[in-house]
Short mmCIF file of C-alpha atoms in Angstrom, two decimals:
data_model
loop_
_atom_site.label_atom_id
_atom_site.label_comp_id
_atom_site.label_asym_id
_atom_site.label_seq_id
_atom_site.Cartn_x
_atom_site.Cartn_y
_atom_site.Cartn_z
CA MET A 1 -40.04 -37.21 -6.38
CA MET A 2 -38.29 -40.53 -6.84
CA GLY A 3 -34.66 -40.35 -7.76
CA LYS A 4 -34.15 -36.74 -6.77
CA PRO A 5 -31.15 -35.92 -4.64
CA ILE A 6 -32.15 -35.93 -1.03
CA ALA A 7 -30.86 -32.37 -0.58
CA THR A 8 -33.72 -30.95 -2.59
CA THR A 9 -36.51 -32.77 -0.82
CA ARG A 10 -35.67 -33.19 2.83
CA THR A 11 -36.82 -30.43 5.15
CA VAL A 12 -35.86 -31.67 8.57
CA MET A 13 -34.83 -28.22 9.77
CA GLY A 14 -37.77 -26.36 8.30
CA VAL A 15 -35.79 -25.39 5.21
CA SER A 16 -34.88 -27.57 2.28
CA THR A 17 -31.50 -29.17 2.82
CA GLY A 18 -30.17 -27.51 -0.31
CA LYS A 19 -31.06 -24.08 1.00
CA LEU A 20 -29.59 -24.94 4.38
CA ALA A 21 -26.36 -25.83 2.60
CA VAL A 22 -26.31 -22.48 0.80
CA TRP A 23 -26.84 -20.66 4.08
CA TRP A 24 -23.94 -22.60 5.59
CA LEU A 25 -21.84 -21.63 2.63
CA ILE A 26 -22.76 -18.00 3.25
CA VAL A 27 -21.86 -18.32 6.93
CA SER A 28 -18.41 -19.55 5.95
CA GLU A 29 -18.11 -16.74 3.42
CA ILE A 30 -18.91 -14.24 6.15
CA VAL A 31 -15.84 -15.49 7.95
CA ILE A 32 -13.69 -15.36 4.81
CA PHE A 33 -14.68 -11.88 3.65
CA GLY A 34 -15.27 -10.61 7.18
CA GLY A 35 -11.75 -11.60 8.20
CA LEU A 36 -10.31 -10.00 5.11
CA LEU A 37 -12.23 -6.76 5.45
CA ALA A 38 -11.63 -6.53 9.20
CA SER A 39 -7.90 -6.94 8.56
CA TYR A 40 -8.07 -4.27 5.89
CA VAL A 41 -9.83 -1.81 8.18
CA MET A 42 -7.36 -2.22 11.03
CA HIS A 43 -4.37 -1.94 8.71
CA ARG A 44 -5.83 1.05 6.94
CA ILE A 45 -6.29 2.85 10.27
CA GLY A 46 -2.78 1.90 11.36
CA HIS A 47 -1.24 3.06 8.08
CA PRO A 48 -2.10 6.69 7.45
CA GLU A 49 0.45 6.58 4.65
CA TRP A 50 -1.83 4.26 2.64
CA ALA A 51 -3.99 7.28 1.92
CA ALA A 52 -1.57 8.22 -0.83
CA SER A 53 -2.10 4.87 -2.56
CA ALA A 54 -5.83 4.76 -1.94
CA ALA A 55 -6.20 8.15 -3.59
CA HIS A 56 -5.53 6.48 -6.92
CA THR A 57 -8.54 4.17 -7.01
CA ASP A 58 -11.21 5.36 -9.42
CA VAL A 59 -14.53 6.00 -7.67
CA ARG A 60 -16.37 6.30 -11.01
CA ILE A 61 -15.41 2.76 -11.97
CA GLY A 62 -16.16 1.43 -8.50
CA GLY A 63 -19.52 3.22 -8.61
CA LEU A 64 -20.38 1.83 -12.02
CA ASN A 65 -19.68 -1.69 -10.82
CA THR A 66 -21.77 -1.09 -7.70
CA MET A 67 -24.77 -0.27 -9.89
CA VAL A 68 -24.06 -3.24 -12.14
CA LEU A 69 -24.14 -5.60 -9.17
CA LEU A 70 -27.18 -4.02 -7.53
CA THR A 71 -29.08 -4.38 -10.79
CA SER A 72 -27.88 -7.96 -11.23
CA SER A 73 -29.27 -8.69 -7.77
CA LEU A 74 -32.62 -7.28 -8.83
CA MET A 75 -32.62 -9.59 -11.85
CA ALA A 76 -31.70 -12.56 -9.64
CA VAL A 77 -34.57 -11.90 -7.26
CA LEU A 78 -36.96 -11.39 -10.20
CA ALA A 79 -35.82 -14.76 -11.56
CA HIS A 80 -36.64 -16.22 -8.16
CA ALA A 81 -40.11 -14.65 -8.34
CA ALA A 82 -40.69 -16.13 -11.79
CA ALA A 83 -39.50 -19.53 -10.63
CA GLY A 84 -41.83 -19.24 -7.65
CA ARG A 85 -44.75 -18.92 -10.08
CA GLY A 86 -43.50 -21.97 -11.94
CA ASP A 87 -42.49 -19.88 -14.95
CA GLY A 88 -39.16 -21.59 -15.73
CA PRO A 89 -38.51 -19.97 -19.13
CA LEU A 90 -38.93 -16.44 -17.72
CA ALA A 91 -36.72 -17.33 -14.76
CA ALA A 92 -34.10 -18.57 -17.21
CA LYS A 93 -34.29 -15.34 -19.21
CA ARG A 94 -33.82 -13.27 -16.10
CA LEU A 95 -30.91 -15.41 -14.99
CA ALA A 96 -29.37 -14.84 -18.41
CA VAL A 97 -29.60 -11.08 -17.83
CA THR A 98 -28.01 -11.56 -14.40
CA ILE A 99 -25.13 -13.44 -16.02
CA GLY A 100 -24.86 -10.61 -18.53
CA PHE A 101 -24.38 -8.16 -15.66
CA ALA A 102 -21.77 -10.48 -14.13
CA VAL A 103 -19.83 -10.44 -17.39
CA MET A 104 -20.15 -6.66 -17.53
CA PHE A 105 -18.82 -6.40 -13.97
CA LEU A 106 -15.81 -8.50 -14.91
CA CYS A 107 -15.13 -6.46 -18.06
CA VAL A 108 -15.20 -3.22 -16.08
CA LYS A 109 -12.90 -4.83 -13.51
CA ALA A 110 -10.50 -5.98 -16.21
CA TYR A 111 -10.37 -2.49 -17.68
CA GLU A 112 -9.83 -0.99 -14.22
CA TRP A 113 -7.02 -3.34 -13.27
CA THR A 114 -5.30 -3.00 -16.62
CA THR A 115 -5.24 0.76 -16.21
CA GLU A 116 -3.94 0.56 -12.67
CA ILE A 117 -1.29 -2.05 -13.38
CA SER A 118 -0.03 -0.13 -16.40
CA HIS A 119 0.40 2.90 -14.14
CA GLY A 120 2.60 0.90 -11.81
CA TYR A 121 0.00 0.19 -9.15
CA THR A 122 0.70 -3.51 -8.98
CA ILE A 123 0.05 -5.93 -6.16
CA THR A 124 3.55 -5.29 -4.81
CA ALA A 125 3.42 -1.50 -5.04
CA SER A 126 2.32 -1.03 -1.42
CA GLY A 127 0.38 -2.63 1.39
CA PHE A 128 -2.76 -0.90 0.21
CA TRP A 129 -2.53 -2.34 -3.27
CA GLN A 130 -1.95 -5.79 -1.83
CA PHE A 131 -5.23 -5.63 0.03
CA TYR A 132 -6.92 -4.04 -2.94
CA TYR A 133 -6.05 -6.83 -5.35
CA VAL A 134 -6.58 -9.66 -2.87
CA ALA A 135 -9.98 -8.43 -1.66
CA ALA A 136 -11.32 -7.42 -5.07
CA GLY A 137 -9.72 -10.50 -6.64
CA ILE A 138 -11.35 -12.98 -4.27
CA HIS A 139 -14.61 -11.14 -4.80
CA ALA A 140 -14.24 -11.34 -8.58
CA ALA A 141 -13.51 -15.07 -8.27
CA HIS A 142 -16.87 -15.40 -6.53
CA ILE A 143 -18.54 -13.54 -9.38
CA ILE A 144 -16.99 -15.93 -11.91
CA ALA A 145 -17.99 -19.03 -9.93
CA GLY A 146 -21.51 -17.69 -9.36
CA ALA A 147 -22.01 -16.86 -13.03
CA ILE A 148 -20.92 -20.34 -14.11
CA ILE A 149 -23.24 -22.08 -11.64
CA MET A 150 -26.01 -19.72 -12.65
CA GLY A 151 -25.50 -20.87 -16.23
CA PHE A 152 -26.26 -24.47 -15.23
CA VAL A 153 -29.27 -23.46 -13.17
CA MET A 154 -30.51 -21.37 -16.08
CA MET A 155 -30.33 -24.28 -18.52
CA GLN A 156 -32.36 -26.45 -16.18
CA ALA A 157 -34.88 -23.72 -15.43
CA ARG A 158 -35.52 -23.17 -19.12
CA ARG A 159 -36.98 -26.67 -19.23
CA ASN A 160 -38.84 -26.09 -15.96
CA HIS A 161 -36.44 -28.38 -14.11
CA GLU A 162 -35.20 -27.80 -10.57
CA LEU A 163 -36.78 -24.37 -10.20
CA GLY A 164 -35.90 -24.41 -6.49
CA ARG A 165 -32.27 -23.90 -7.46
CA VAL A 166 -33.07 -20.48 -8.90
CA GLU A 167 -33.61 -19.24 -5.37
CA LEU A 168 -30.46 -20.96 -4.12
CA ILE A 169 -28.13 -19.38 -6.67
CA GLY A 170 -29.92 -16.09 -6.03
CA LEU A 171 -29.10 -16.29 -2.31
CA TYR A 172 -25.44 -16.75 -3.10
CA TRP A 173 -25.55 -13.95 -5.65
CA HIS A 174 -27.06 -11.48 -3.19
CA PHE A 175 -24.31 -12.34 -0.76
CA VAL A 176 -21.62 -11.57 -3.34
CA ASP A 177 -23.44 -8.28 -3.97
CA LEU A 178 -23.40 -7.62 -0.21
CA VAL A 179 -19.64 -8.04 -0.07
CA TRP A 180 -19.27 -5.46 -2.82
CA ILE A 181 -21.59 -3.08 -0.95
CA PHE A 182 -18.87 -2.97 1.72
CA LEU A 183 -15.86 -3.15 -0.58
CA PHE A 184 -17.05 -0.09 -2.48
CA PRO A 185 -16.86 2.41 0.39
CA LEU A 186 -13.75 0.74 1.80
CA LEU A 187 -11.67 0.80 -1.37
CA TYR A 188 -13.15 3.70 -3.31
CA ILE A 189 -14.80 6.21 -1.00
CA ALA A 190 -13.28 6.39 2.46
CA LYS A 191 -9.71 6.98 1.46
CA MET B 1 -50.21 -19.87 -10.63
CA ALA B 2 -51.81 -16.47 -10.39
CA SER B 3 -53.48 -14.83 -13.32
CA ALA B 4 -52.53 -11.25 -14.01
CA ASP B 5 -55.98 -9.90 -13.20
CA ALA B 6 -56.28 -11.51 -9.78
CA ALA B 7 -57.34 -9.05 -7.10
CA THR B 8 -54.52 -7.79 -4.91
CA HIS B 9 -54.84 -8.07 -1.17
CA ASP B 10 -51.39 -7.13 0.05
CA ASP B 11 -47.88 -6.39 -1.13
CA HIS B 12 -47.12 -10.03 -1.51
CA GLY B 13 -50.20 -10.90 -3.47
CA HIS B 14 -50.05 -11.86 -7.10
CA GLY B 15 -52.06 -9.04 -8.61
CA ASN B 16 -50.42 -6.35 -10.68
CA GLY B 17 -52.63 -3.42 -9.66
CA LYS B 18 -49.70 -1.44 -8.27
CA VAL B 19 -47.28 -1.91 -11.15
CA PRO B 20 -47.01 1.32 -13.16
CA GLY B 21 -48.27 0.85 -16.70
CA ALA B 22 -44.92 1.44 -18.33
CA LEU B 23 -43.35 -1.43 -16.41
CA ARG B 24 -46.14 -4.00 -16.85
CA GLY B 25 -44.31 -5.80 -19.61
CA PHE B 26 -41.27 -6.24 -17.38
CA LEU B 27 -42.75 -6.69 -13.90
CA LYS B 28 -45.39 -9.40 -13.79
CA ASP B 29 -47.02 -8.72 -10.43
CA ASP B 30 -46.98 -6.51 -7.35
CA HIS B 31 -44.45 -8.74 -5.74
CA GLU B 32 -41.99 -7.95 -8.50
CA TRP B 33 -42.87 -4.27 -8.30
CA PHE B 34 -41.90 -4.46 -4.64
CA TYR B 35 -38.47 -5.79 -5.66
CA PHE B 36 -38.15 -3.06 -8.23
CA GLN B 37 -38.98 -0.41 -5.62
CA THR B 38 -36.31 -1.89 -3.37
CA TRP B 39 -33.85 -1.58 -6.24
CA MET B 40 -34.82 2.07 -6.68
CA ILE B 41 -34.21 2.74 -2.98
CA LEU B 42 -30.83 1.00 -3.26
CA THR B 43 -29.97 3.16 -6.25
CA GLY B 44 -30.94 6.31 -4.37
CA LEU B 45 -28.78 5.27 -1.44
CA PHE B 46 -25.91 4.53 -3.79
CA ILE B 47 -26.15 8.02 -5.27
CA ILE B 48 -26.01 9.57 -1.80
CA SER B 49 -22.96 7.50 -0.86
CA TYR B 50 -21.37 8.50 -4.16
CA ILE B 51 -21.79 12.24 -3.74
CA GLY B 52 -21.23 12.20 0.05
CA PRO B 53 -17.44 12.57 -0.23
CA PHE B 54 -17.78 15.58 -2.54
CA ILE B 55 -20.03 17.31 0.00
CA GLY B 56 -17.73 16.25 2.84
CA GLU B 57 -14.75 17.66 1.02
CA ALA B 58 -16.48 20.92 0.19
CA LEU B 59 -17.48 21.41 3.83
CA HIS B 60 -14.17 20.03 5.15
CA MET B 61 -16.10 17.48 7.15
CA PHE B 62 -14.62 14.03 6.75
CA ALA B 63 -17.34 12.73 9.06
CA ILE B 64 -19.92 13.26 6.31
CA THR B 65 -17.97 10.95 4.03
CA MET B 66 -17.76 8.33 6.75
CA VAL B 67 -21.47 8.42 7.50
CA THR B 68 -22.57 8.42 3.87
CA ALA B 69 -20.08 5.69 3.02
CA PHE B 70 -20.49 3.21 5.85
CA GLY B 71 -23.86 4.18 7.30
CA ILE B 72 -25.40 3.76 3.88
CA ALA B 73 -23.54 0.53 3.22
CA VAL B 74 -25.15 -0.92 6.34
CA VAL B 75 -28.64 0.26 5.28
CA LYS B 76 -28.13 -1.14 1.78
CA ALA B 77 -26.94 -4.44 3.19
CA GLY B 78 -30.00 -4.58 5.45
CA LEU B 79 -32.34 -4.04 2.50
CA VAL B 80 -30.69 -6.74 0.41
CA ILE B 81 -30.71 -9.20 3.31
CA LYS B 82 -34.33 -8.55 4.23
CA ARG B 83 -35.99 -8.00 0.86
CA PHE B 84 -33.87 -9.99 -1.59
CA MET B 85 -32.54 -12.79 0.60
CA HIS B 86 -35.66 -13.01 2.79
CA LEU B 87 -33.56 -13.88 5.81
CA MET B 88 -36.40 -13.11 8.18
CA ASP B 89 -38.71 -15.60 6.44
CA GLU B 90 -36.32 -18.45 7.28
CA PRO B 91 -36.33 -20.33 10.58
CA LYS B 92 -34.66 -18.39 13.35
CA PHE B 93 -31.56 -20.51 13.48
CA ILE B 94 -30.54 -19.34 10.01
CA TRP B 95 -29.93 -15.76 11.04
CA GLN B 96 -28.52 -16.98 14.35
CA MET B 97 -25.75 -18.87 12.62
CA ASN B 98 -24.99 -15.90 10.37
CA ALA B 99 -24.89 -13.64 13.41
CA THR B 100 -22.55 -16.04 15.17
CA ALA B 101 -20.07 -15.82 12.31
CA LEU B 102 -20.31 -12.05 12.40
CA VAL B 103 -19.73 -11.96 16.15
CA PHE B 104 -16.54 -13.97 15.73
CA ILE B 105 -15.32 -11.50 13.11
CA LEU B 106 -15.97 -8.63 15.52
CA LEU B 107 -14.11 -10.46 18.28
CA PHE B 108 -11.21 -10.96 15.89
CA PHE B 109 -11.22 -7.28 15.03
CA PHE B 110 -11.26 -5.97 18.57
CA TRP B 111 -8.64 -8.42 19.78
CA VAL B 112 -6.18 -7.82 16.99
CA ALA B 113 -6.80 -4.23 15.91
CA PRO B 114 -5.23 -2.47 18.91
CA ASP B 115 -1.86 -4.00 18.00
CA VAL B 116 -2.14 -3.62 14.26
CA MET B 117 -3.27 -0.03 14.52
CA SER B 118 -0.34 1.10 16.65
CA HIS B 119 2.90 2.21 15.05
CA GLU B 120 5.23 0.28 17.30
CA GLY B 121 5.41 -3.10 18.95
CA ALA B 122 7.96 -5.04 20.96
CA ASN B 123 9.75 -6.38 17.89
CA TRP B 124 8.48 -4.29 15.04
CA GLY B 125 7.72 -0.77 13.99
CA ASN B 126 5.59 0.78 11.30
CA GLN B 127 8.09 3.43 10.29
CA ALA B 128 6.17 4.78 7.36
CA GLY B 129 3.08 5.28 9.49
CA ALA B 130 5.07 6.74 12.34
CA SER B 131 7.13 9.15 10.26
CA ILE B 132 4.11 10.54 8.45
CA THR B 133 2.29 11.30 11.67
CA MET B 134 5.37 12.43 13.61
CA THR B 135 5.30 16.21 13.72
CA THR B 136 6.63 16.61 17.21
CA HIS B 137 8.56 19.75 17.83
CA ILE B 138 12.31 19.78 17.29
CA GLU B 139 14.23 21.62 20.01
CA ASP B 140 17.94 21.47 19.26
CA PHE B 141 18.16 21.71 15.54
CA ASP B 142 21.11 20.05 13.86
CA PRO B 143 20.53 19.34 10.18
CA ASP B 144 22.54 16.11 10.26
CA VAL B 145 20.65 14.75 13.24
CA VAL B 146 17.31 15.85 11.88
CA TRP B 147 18.12 14.25 8.54
CA THR B 148 18.92 10.95 10.20
CA GLU B 149 16.02 10.99 12.62
CA ARG B 150 13.25 12.60 10.62
CA CYS B 151 14.04 12.25 6.95
CA ALA B 152 16.20 9.17 6.48
CA THR B 153 13.40 6.76 7.44
CA CYS B 154 11.98 7.58 4.02
CA HIS B 155 14.72 9.29 2.04
CA GLY B 156 17.49 6.99 3.20
CA GLU B 157 20.65 8.03 5.01
CA GLU B 158 22.34 8.59 1.63
CA GLY B 159 19.34 10.35 0.11
CA ARG B 160 18.55 7.59 -2.36
CA GLY B 161 14.92 7.28 -1.28
CA ASP B 162 15.61 3.81 0.06
CA GLY B 163 15.00 4.28 3.80
CA PRO B 164 13.10 1.47 5.53
CA ALA B 165 9.85 3.41 5.22
CA GLY B 166 10.79 4.73 1.78
CA THR B 167 10.84 1.27 0.25
CA ALA B 168 7.43 0.57 1.79
CA ILE B 169 5.62 3.45 0.11
CA TYR B 170 4.57 4.29 -3.40
CA PRO B 171 5.51 6.53 -5.09
CA ARG B 172 9.02 6.29 -3.72
CA PRO B 173 10.66 9.32 -2.16
CA THR B 174 12.79 11.45 -4.40
CA ASP B 175 16.24 10.05 -5.19
CA PHE B 176 18.55 12.95 -4.33
CA THR B 177 21.56 11.19 -5.85
CA SER B 178 20.08 11.09 -9.34
CA ARG B 179 21.37 13.51 -11.96
CA ALA B 180 17.96 13.56 -13.55
CA TYR B 181 16.52 14.98 -10.34
CA TRP B 182 19.05 17.77 -10.09
CA ALA B 183 18.58 18.68 -13.74
CA THR B 184 15.13 20.00 -12.89
CA ALA B 185 15.40 20.58 -9.13
CA ASP B 186 13.99 23.82 -7.85
CA HIS B 187 14.76 25.52 -4.59
CA ASP B 188 11.27 26.82 -3.95
CA ILE B 189 9.70 23.44 -4.65
CA MET B 190 12.08 21.80 -2.20
CA ALA B 191 11.32 24.41 0.44
CA THR B 192 7.57 24.04 -0.03
CA ALA B 193 7.87 20.26 0.17
CA ILE B 194 9.71 20.47 3.49
CA LEU B 195 7.60 23.22 5.06
CA ASP B 196 4.14 22.27 3.84
CA GLY B 197 4.49 18.69 2.70
CA GLY B 198 3.88 16.89 -0.57
CA VAL B 199 0.19 17.78 -0.37
CA ALA B 200 0.99 21.46 -0.85
CA LEU B 201 2.57 20.55 -4.19
CA GLY B 202 -0.19 18.20 -5.21
CA ARG B 203 2.39 15.43 -4.89
CA SER B 204 2.80 12.43 -2.62
CA ARG B 205 1.01 12.75 0.71
CA TYR B 206 3.81 10.72 2.26
CA MET B 207 6.09 13.73 2.37
CA PRO B 208 5.08 15.31 5.71
CA ALA B 209 4.95 19.03 6.48
CA PHE B 210 7.61 20.19 8.93
CA ARG B 211 6.65 23.82 9.46
CA THR B 212 5.27 23.29 12.96
CA ALA B 213 8.06 20.90 13.90
CA PHE B 214 10.62 23.56 13.02
CA ALA B 215 8.77 26.47 14.60
CA ALA B 216 10.11 28.32 17.61
CA GLY B 217 7.64 26.60 19.90
CA HIS B 218 6.44 27.84 23.24
CA GLY B 219 8.37 30.75 24.66
CA GLY B 220 10.58 30.90 21.57
CA GLY B 221 9.42 33.65 19.26
CA HIS B 222 8.09 36.93 20.50
CA GLU B 223 4.52 38.04 20.29
CA GLY B 224 3.63 39.43 16.87
CA GLU B 225 6.98 38.53 15.38
CA VAL B 226 7.18 36.42 12.28
CA ASP B 227 8.79 33.11 13.12
CA THR B 228 11.76 32.82 10.80
CA LEU B 229 13.00 29.55 12.23
CA PRO B 230 11.12 27.17 9.91
CA GLY B 231 12.50 28.98 6.89
CA GLU B 232 16.06 29.03 8.21
CA ARG B 233 15.98 25.39 9.22
CA THR B 234 14.55 24.43 5.87
CA GLU B 235 17.47 26.18 4.17
CA GLN B 236 19.89 24.20 6.31
CA LEU B 237 18.18 20.97 5.32
CA ILE B 238 18.24 21.90 1.65
CA ALA B 239 21.96 22.50 2.02
CA ARG B 240 22.20 19.09 3.64
CA ILE B 241 20.30 17.51 0.75
CA MET B 242 22.61 19.22 -1.73
CA THR B 243 25.49 17.16 -0.39
CA PHE B 244 23.84 14.15 -2.04
CA ARG B 245 24.05 15.81 -5.41
CA PRO B 246 26.40 13.85 -7.64
CA PRO B 247 29.41 15.71 -9.08
CA PRO B 248 28.57 17.53 -12.29
CA GLU B 249 30.84 15.50 -14.58
CA ALA B 250 30.76 11.78 -14.89
CA ALA B 251 32.66 10.35 -11.97
CA PRO B 252 36.01 8.83 -12.97
CA ALA B 253 35.64 5.14 -13.55
CA PRO B 254 36.82 3.13 -10.56
CA ALA B 255 40.33 1.73 -10.87
CA PRO B 256 40.13 -1.54 -12.76
CA VAL B 257 40.21 -4.51 -10.47
CA ALA B 258 42.92 -6.99 -11.27
CA VAL B 259 40.68 -9.95 -11.84
CA PRO B 260 41.40 -11.99 -14.94
CA THR B 261 38.32 -12.51 -17.01
CA ARG B 262 37.52 -13.35 -20.61
CA GLU B 263 34.73 -10.81 -20.81
CA PRO B 264 35.80 -7.47 -22.19
CA THR B 265 35.40 -4.77 -19.57
CA PRO B 266 32.20 -2.98 -20.48
CA THR B 267 32.78 0.64 -21.31
CA PRO B 268 30.81 2.71 -18.83
CA THR B 269 27.96 4.57 -20.51
CA PRO B 270 28.72 8.25 -20.18
CA GLU B 271 26.52 9.97 -17.64
CA PRO B 272 24.57 12.94 -19.00
CA VAL B 273 26.52 16.11 -18.38
CA ILE B 274 24.44 18.56 -16.42
CA ASP B 275 24.71 22.21 -17.29
CA ASP B 276 25.27 23.59 -13.84
CA THR B 277 24.32 27.13 -14.60
CA VAL B 278 20.86 25.84 -15.53
CA ALA B 279 20.62 23.23 -12.84
CA LEU B 280 21.51 25.57 -10.05
CA ASP B 281 19.78 28.66 -11.31
CA GLY B 282 16.99 28.23 -8.82
CA TYR B 283 19.33 27.98 -5.90
CA GLY B 284 19.98 31.10 -3.97
CA LEU B 285 22.42 28.94 -2.07
CA ILE B 286 25.18 29.16 -4.61
CA PRO B 287 25.99 32.78 -5.24
CA GLY B 288 27.30 33.53 -8.69
CA GLY B 289 26.49 30.10 -9.98
CA GLU B 290 29.56 28.68 -8.26
CA VAL B 291 29.48 24.96 -8.02
CA VAL B 292 29.80 23.54 -4.56
CA PRO B 293 32.28 20.71 -4.87
CA ALA B 294 30.61 17.52 -3.88
CA PRO B 295 32.55 15.45 -1.37
CA ALA B 296 34.59 12.80 -3.11
CA PRO B 297 33.00 9.43 -2.51
CA ALA B 298 34.86 7.47 0.10
CA PRO B 299 36.63 4.49 -1.44
CA THR B 300 34.50 1.56 -0.46
CA GLY B 301 36.01 -1.30 -2.43
CA PRO B 302 36.74 -4.77 -1.18
CA SER B 303 39.94 -5.25 0.80
CA GLU B 304 43.21 -6.49 -0.75
CA ALA B 305 42.83 -9.90 0.80
CA GLU B 306 39.29 -10.18 -0.41
CA LEU B 307 40.31 -9.25 -3.95
CA ALA B 308 43.04 -11.86 -3.95
CA ALA B 309 40.64 -14.51 -2.75
CA ARG B 310 38.10 -13.53 -5.38
CA ALA B 311 40.67 -13.56 -8.16
CA GLN B 312 41.75 -17.02 -7.12
CA TYR B 313 38.18 -18.22 -7.06
CA ILE B 314 37.34 -16.77 -10.47
CA GLN B 315 40.52 -18.18 -11.93
CA GLY B 316 39.55 -21.57 -10.69
CA ARG B 317 36.14 -21.27 -12.36
CA VAL B 318 37.13 -19.64 -15.62
CA PHE B 319 40.36 -21.31 -16.52
CA ASN B 320 39.97 -24.88 -15.32
#
């Protein structure tokens, strides 16, 4: 274990320091997305007129992306299971599938936004659309960041290196999935 | 490292006795099968939350949508947290710090929401929200007053669709000064919009329904009698809206302003000439297809002194 970063080996708190760091990251993300979603909910209740804007979001596209993310989460946790057995190459394969789902999510999102923007529903069209693009945009940024980091973890895992990180990126990924679990009803269903 | 044929003792063992044959190539042990089952439950819950709104709509019970949407989101979140993130397998303080963050978000919500959710504050007002929910009864009906108080917030005092609430919503309210609008305007559509709202036309939900607001109210109409007031008042408002209609021919170009400039005065593009017999066909308001002369626009140019000052300024810029 010589030469390894201390974060992966120290377990003062009963969890590896790396995992503790990811949990702290998630705590801060709860505040970021929680604040955003709480603001959305109160504004949505205070603005009955937003219903007219919200009626234009496409529940089929939102639903498709919900399934894409749920399935990507399954692949992430299966990668974790493989890594837990010390099977780095399988973990890497499963992470690759997870990244594939992330790319699919982003493609669907790009198609969705292009359609909406070309119909005039831009970020300045109304208060609803402002929230819509900011919330879904920050979420998509998390998908992009997660997929990139997952790529690095995958390359290491393929050579059976740093298998502990497979769980760490998985934790983050499940959190991003969690955010979408709430964004979906907020932006696509209850309107 | 567990071999595939190891005996299974519990869900979290490493055997694969519970994995259905078809999935053995994909799922390596019972532990993974457990994850897959969780995914199937999540998918089932997703399907319920997806079809919930359709059921809610069919039964006219919005509550169903709310429960299937948010109740299920919470259950799904719980499953992901417990079975994918294994929060409960971590030391206690991990979930405690997550819960702390969540508690602060709830505090934020309940402190701020009462203000944000109201339609009026000390120094601000949510006019769009207020005007869409304002259906209070109108006692003394005067079309001009009603226009200013109930319609202009969205449609604008001049009918251009640029009222303070009108510019805040999308799609924008109808521009009653546009020739294009009057080319296709229809009396019955206008009346339906005013009485039963944009929803009745499958159009913008922002346009509220005024039938109840215009009704006779308590003690007004007699038992068993059809209340004709909403219809009559709507006609008065349509007549009011018709005053925004631009004159049929292109308005005479404003008198040229005596400002010296090197640019040639652009020739005004001719406005499309509206065939009034067609445009007003739908209006019972104008018997015999007579055209109601629109009021001449009040001259609202800059004052003499202002013009002189401007000319001087432009001269200074252009010729020196």
